[in-house]
mmCIF file of C-alpha atoms and ligand atoms in Angstrom:
data_model
loop_
_atom_site.group_PDB
_atom_site.id
_atom_site.type_symbol
_atom_site.label_atom_id
_atom_site.label_comp_id
_atom_site.label_asym_id
_atom_site.label_seq_id
_atom_site.Cartn_x
_atom_site.Cartn_y
_atom_site.Cartn_z
ATOM 1 C CA MET Z 1 5.427 27.236 -8.150
ATOM 2 C CA ALA Z 2 8.333 25.572 -9.865
ATOM 3 C CA ASN Z 3 7.743 23.688 -13.089
ATOM 4 C CA GLU Z 4 8.489 20.073 -12.268
ATOM 5 C CA LYS Z 5 8.315 16.592 -13.741
ATOM 6 C CA THR Z 6 7.183 13.447 -11.962
ATOM 7 C CA PHE Z 7 6.977 9.735 -12.628
ATOM 8 C CA ILE Z 8 3.467 8.267 -12.565
ATOM 9 C CA MET Z 9 2.586 4.637 -13.232
ATOM 10 C CA VAL Z 10 -0.753 2.889 -13.646
ATOM 11 C CA LYS Z 11 -0.091 -0.412 -11.894
ATOM 12 C CA PRO Z 12 -1.158 -3.838 -13.270
ATOM 13 C CA ASP Z 13 -4.547 -3.695 -11.504
ATOM 14 C CA GLY Z 14 -5.298 -0.288 -13.034
ATOM 15 C CA VAL Z 15 -4.362 -1.506 -16.527
ATOM 16 C CA GLN Z 16 -6.441 -4.687 -16.120
ATOM 17 C CA ARG Z 17 -9.405 -2.663 -14.859
ATOM 18 C CA ASN Z 18 -9.320 -0.266 -17.847
ATOM 19 C CA LEU Z 19 -8.390 2.744 -15.719
ATOM 20 C CA ILE Z 20 -5.568 4.097 -17.943
ATOM 21 C CA GLY Z 21 -7.870 6.512 -19.748
ATOM 22 C CA GLU Z 22 -9.551 7.707 -16.558
ATOM 23 C CA ILE Z 23 -6.211 8.393 -14.888
ATOM 24 C CA VAL Z 24 -4.713 10.151 -17.927
ATOM 25 C CA THR Z 25 -7.885 12.237 -18.184
ATOM 26 C CA ARG Z 26 -7.651 13.375 -14.558
ATOM 27 C CA PHE Z 27 -4.094 14.615 -15.036
ATOM 28 C CA GLU Z 28 -4.945 16.265 -18.367
ATOM 29 C CA LYS Z 29 -8.020 18.003 -16.986
ATOM 30 C CA LYS Z 30 -6.085 19.228 -13.968
ATOM 31 C CA GLY Z 31 -3.813 21.044 -16.415
ATOM 32 C CA PHE Z 32 -0.657 18.941 -16.355
ATOM 33 C CA GLN Z 33 1.167 18.011 -19.529
ATOM 34 C CA LEU Z 34 2.128 14.495 -20.608
ATOM 35 C CA VAL Z 35 5.760 14.369 -21.739
ATOM 36 C CA GLY Z 36 6.296 10.607 -22.037
ATOM 37 C CA ALA Z 37 4.358 7.350 -21.757
ATOM 38 C CA LYS Z 38 4.659 3.631 -22.480
ATOM 39 C CA LEU Z 39 2.804 0.404 -21.825
ATOM 40 C CA MET Z 40 5.374 -2.135 -20.713
ATOM 41 C CA SER Z 41 6.070 -5.394 -18.941
ATOM 42 C CA VAL Z 42 8.332 -4.916 -15.927
ATOM 43 C CA SER Z 43 11.380 -7.092 -15.242
ATOM 44 C CA LYS Z 44 12.050 -8.368 -11.728
ATOM 45 C CA GLU Z 45 15.281 -6.314 -11.738
ATOM 46 C CA LEU Z 46 13.484 -3.062 -12.561
ATOM 47 C CA ALA Z 47 10.729 -3.734 -10.003
ATOM 48 C CA GLU Z 48 13.293 -4.464 -7.270
ATOM 49 C CA GLU Z 49 15.286 -1.356 -8.136
ATOM 50 C CA HIS Z 50 12.205 0.867 -8.306
ATOM 51 C CA TYR Z 51 10.966 -0.311 -4.892
ATOM 52 C CA GLY Z 52 14.479 -0.627 -3.411
ATOM 53 C CA GLU Z 53 13.597 1.508 -0.367
ATOM 54 C CA HIS Z 54 11.126 -1.222 0.686
ATOM 55 C CA LYS Z 55 13.386 -4.246 0.274
ATOM 56 C CA GLU Z 56 13.439 -5.066 3.990
ATOM 57 C CA ARG Z 57 9.660 -4.803 4.365
ATOM 58 C CA PRO Z 58 7.623 -8.022 4.722
ATOM 59 C CA PHE Z 59 5.503 -7.195 1.665
ATOM 60 C CA PHE Z 60 8.475 -6.631 -0.690
ATOM 61 C CA GLY Z 61 8.256 -10.022 -2.450
ATOM 62 C CA GLU Z 62 4.516 -9.654 -2.950
ATOM 63 C CA LEU Z 63 4.980 -6.115 -4.254
ATOM 64 C CA VAL Z 64 7.578 -7.188 -6.830
ATOM 65 C CA ASP Z 65 5.412 -10.166 -7.891
ATOM 66 C CA PHE Z 66 2.435 -7.842 -8.329
ATOM 67 C CA ILE Z 67 4.242 -5.190 -10.373
ATOM 68 C CA THR Z 68 5.714 -7.842 -12.682
ATOM 69 C CA SER Z 69 2.427 -9.811 -13.013
ATOM 70 C CA SER Z 70 0.950 -7.855 -15.933
ATOM 71 C CA PRO Z 71 1.860 -4.692 -17.899
ATOM 72 C CA VAL Z 72 2.016 -1.233 -16.363
ATOM 73 C CA PHE Z 73 1.480 2.155 -18.005
ATOM 74 C CA ALA Z 74 4.476 4.346 -17.163
ATOM 75 C CA MET Z 75 4.261 8.107 -17.625
ATOM 76 C CA VAL Z 76 6.044 11.375 -16.977
ATOM 77 C CA TRP Z 77 3.866 14.413 -16.268
ATOM 78 C CA GLU Z 78 5.025 18.010 -16.167
ATOM 79 C CA GLY Z 79 3.664 21.173 -14.553
ATOM 80 C CA PRO Z 80 3.913 23.586 -11.634
ATOM 81 C CA GLY Z 81 3.987 21.614 -8.371
ATOM 82 C CA VAL Z 82 3.121 18.368 -10.155
ATOM 83 C CA ILE Z 83 5.054 16.133 -7.722
ATOM 84 C CA ALA Z 84 3.008 17.032 -4.628
ATOM 85 C CA THR Z 85 -0.263 17.611 -6.468
ATOM 86 C CA ALA Z 86 -0.062 14.194 -8.128
ATOM 87 C CA ARG Z 87 0.322 12.620 -4.670
ATOM 88 C CA GLN Z 88 -2.808 14.459 -3.534
ATOM 89 C CA MET Z 89 -4.701 13.338 -6.624
ATOM 90 C CA MET Z 90 -3.639 9.719 -5.948
ATOM 91 C CA GLY Z 91 -4.740 9.653 -2.310
ATOM 92 C CA THR Z 92 -3.118 7.852 0.606
ATOM 93 C CA THR Z 93 -1.331 4.516 0.166
ATOM 94 C CA ASN Z 94 -4.192 2.451 1.609
ATOM 95 C CA PRO Z 95 -7.199 2.955 -0.691
ATOM 96 C CA SER Z 96 -9.572 2.089 2.152
ATOM 97 C CA GLU Z 97 -8.416 5.234 3.916
ATOM 98 C CA ALA Z 98 -7.992 7.416 0.832
ATOM 99 C CA ALA Z 99 -10.400 10.318 0.486
ATOM 100 C CA PRO Z 100 -13.247 10.048 -1.997
ATOM 101 C CA GLY Z 101 -12.359 12.095 -5.063
ATOM 102 C CA THR Z 102 -8.810 10.760 -5.112
ATOM 103 C CA ILE Z 103 -7.845 8.009 -7.545
ATOM 104 C CA ARG Z 104 -7.202 5.424 -4.824
ATOM 105 C CA GLY Z 105 -10.215 6.639 -2.858
ATOM 106 C CA ASP Z 106 -12.502 6.246 -5.843
ATOM 107 C CA TYR Z 107 -11.216 2.996 -7.337
ATOM 108 C CA GLY Z 108 -9.451 0.861 -4.742
ATOM 109 C CA ILE Z 109 -9.931 -1.186 -1.593
ATOM 110 C CA SER Z 110 -6.726 -3.127 -0.962
ATOM 111 C CA VAL Z 111 -3.283 -1.695 -0.120
ATOM 112 C CA GLY Z 112 -1.593 -4.364 -2.239
ATOM 113 C CA MET Z 113 -3.509 -3.263 -5.332
ATOM 114 C CA ASN Z 114 -3.701 0.491 -5.099
ATOM 115 C CA ILE Z 115 -3.822 1.292 -8.829
ATOM 116 C CA ILE Z 116 -1.237 4.015 -9.183
ATOM 117 C CA HIS Z 117 2.317 4.985 -8.271
ATOM 118 C CA GLY Z 118 3.635 8.536 -8.094
ATOM 119 C CA SER Z 119 7.055 9.827 -7.027
ATOM 120 C CA ASP Z 120 7.021 11.161 -3.462
ATOM 121 C CA SER Z 121 9.711 13.883 -3.757
ATOM 122 C CA ALA Z 122 11.885 15.742 -6.249
ATOM 123 C CA GLU Z 123 14.714 13.274 -5.552
ATOM 124 C CA SER Z 124 12.453 10.249 -6.130
ATOM 125 C CA ALA Z 125 11.079 11.804 -9.311
ATOM 126 C CA GLU Z 126 14.594 12.244 -10.741
ATOM 127 C CA ARG Z 127 15.615 8.730 -9.746
ATOM 128 C CA GLU Z 128 12.456 7.084 -11.051
ATOM 129 C CA MET Z 129 12.321 8.994 -14.354
ATOM 130 C CA GLY Z 130 15.917 7.877 -14.923
ATOM 131 C CA LEU Z 131 15.020 4.256 -14.180
ATOM 132 C CA TRP Z 132 11.964 4.054 -16.421
ATOM 133 C CA PHE Z 133 12.714 6.471 -19.265
ATOM 134 C CA THR Z 134 15.661 7.617 -21.356
ATOM 135 C CA ASP Z 135 16.024 11.312 -22.269
ATOM 136 C CA GLN Z 136 14.975 10.410 -25.838
ATOM 137 C CA ASP Z 137 11.682 8.945 -24.549
ATOM 138 C CA LEU Z 138 10.668 12.310 -23.118
ATOM 139 C CA THR Z 139 9.555 15.262 -25.155
ATOM 140 C CA SER Z 140 9.137 18.938 -24.425
ATOM 141 C CA TYR Z 141 6.581 21.051 -26.234
ATOM 142 C CA ASP Z 142 4.528 24.193 -25.826
ATOM 143 C CA LYS Z 143 0.773 24.114 -25.673
ATOM 144 C CA THR Z 144 -1.102 27.303 -26.495
ATOM 145 C CA LEU Z 145 -3.603 26.259 -23.830
ATOM 146 C CA SER Z 146 -1.007 26.522 -21.043
ATOM 147 C CA LYS Z 147 -1.525 30.286 -20.715
ATOM 148 C CA TRP Z 148 -5.117 29.552 -19.614
ATOM 149 C CA ILE Z 149 -4.153 27.131 -16.831
HETATM 150 P P1 DAT E 2 3.075 4.859 -1.961
HETATM 151 O O1 DAT E 2 2.801 3.969 -3.138
HETATM 152 O O2 DAT E 2 1.817 5.569 -1.524
HETATM 153 O O3 DAT E 2 4.241 5.778 -2.164
HETATM 154 P P2 DAT E 2 4.809 3.281 -0.220
HETATM 155 O O4 DAT E 2 5.968 3.869 -0.960
HETATM 156 O O5 DAT E 2 4.819 3.345 1.258
HETATM 157 O O6 DAT E 2 3.421 3.898 -0.735
HETATM 158 O O7 DAT E 2 4.667 1.745 -0.609
HETATM 159 C C1 DAT E 2 4.889 1.326 -1.936
HETATM 160 C C2 DAT E 2 3.847 0.295 -2.288
HETATM 161 O O8 DAT E 2 4.013 -0.861 -1.474
HETATM 162 C C3 DAT E 2 2.405 0.741 -2.043
HETATM 163 O O9 DAT E 2 1.890 1.513 -3.101
HETATM 164 C C4 DAT E 2 1.702 -0.548 -1.874
HETATM 165 C C5 DAT E 2 2.740 -1.420 -1.186
HETATM 166 N N1 DAT E 2 2.552 -1.441 0.270
HETATM 167 C C6 DAT E 2 2.832 -0.430 1.124
HETATM 168 N N2 DAT E 2 2.526 -0.756 2.386
HETATM 169 C C7 DAT E 2 2.031 -2.014 2.318
HETATM 170 C C8 DAT E 2 1.524 -2.942 3.277
HETATM 171 N N3 DAT E 2 1.482 -2.635 4.573
HETATM 172 N N4 DAT E 2 1.089 -4.146 2.835
HETATM 173 C C9 DAT E 2 1.145 -4.469 1.527
HETATM 174 N N5 DAT E 2 1.608 -3.650 0.571
HETATM 175 C C10 DAT E 2 2.043 -2.447 0.956
HETATM 176 MG MG1 MG E 3 6.282 5.400 -2.302
#
């Protein structure tokens, strides 16, 4: 499987509910490697750009209001197949339908507040990492543990 990077974000509800540590722990324990992270407030411009594909949807205004309502924890994770595996670990968009054992399945109920974002493709990952992080924000390093994963 190709080594990949993906953009993952703990949304305002996840930060408010003290789920940053739990989410980071799940990705660490799975075997992925954190290469960048920051707690940040999101501007309306960044939120609208990030969710640009949804701008015609009826929930767009609500979505932008939610993402800008309180800080998010933005991250980049690296590892073989991380883009698709992260989506599996997150669970489906609507937490009410997400499988138990997934992040949304274990911690959410409402589609509007579904705790976590993860890029849905290699193209989205590139676009989103470029929106949220500069090259200098991201680091690359070897872990001796990686040969055991
Ligand atoms: P995902 O976050 O699983 O990639 P998406 O890209 O379809 O899902 O939608 C982006 C976000 O928009 C989603 O995480 C929550 C919100 N959203 C999606 N569908 C919605 C709906 N029907 N009502 C309210 N919010 C919705
Ligand atoms: Mg999406």
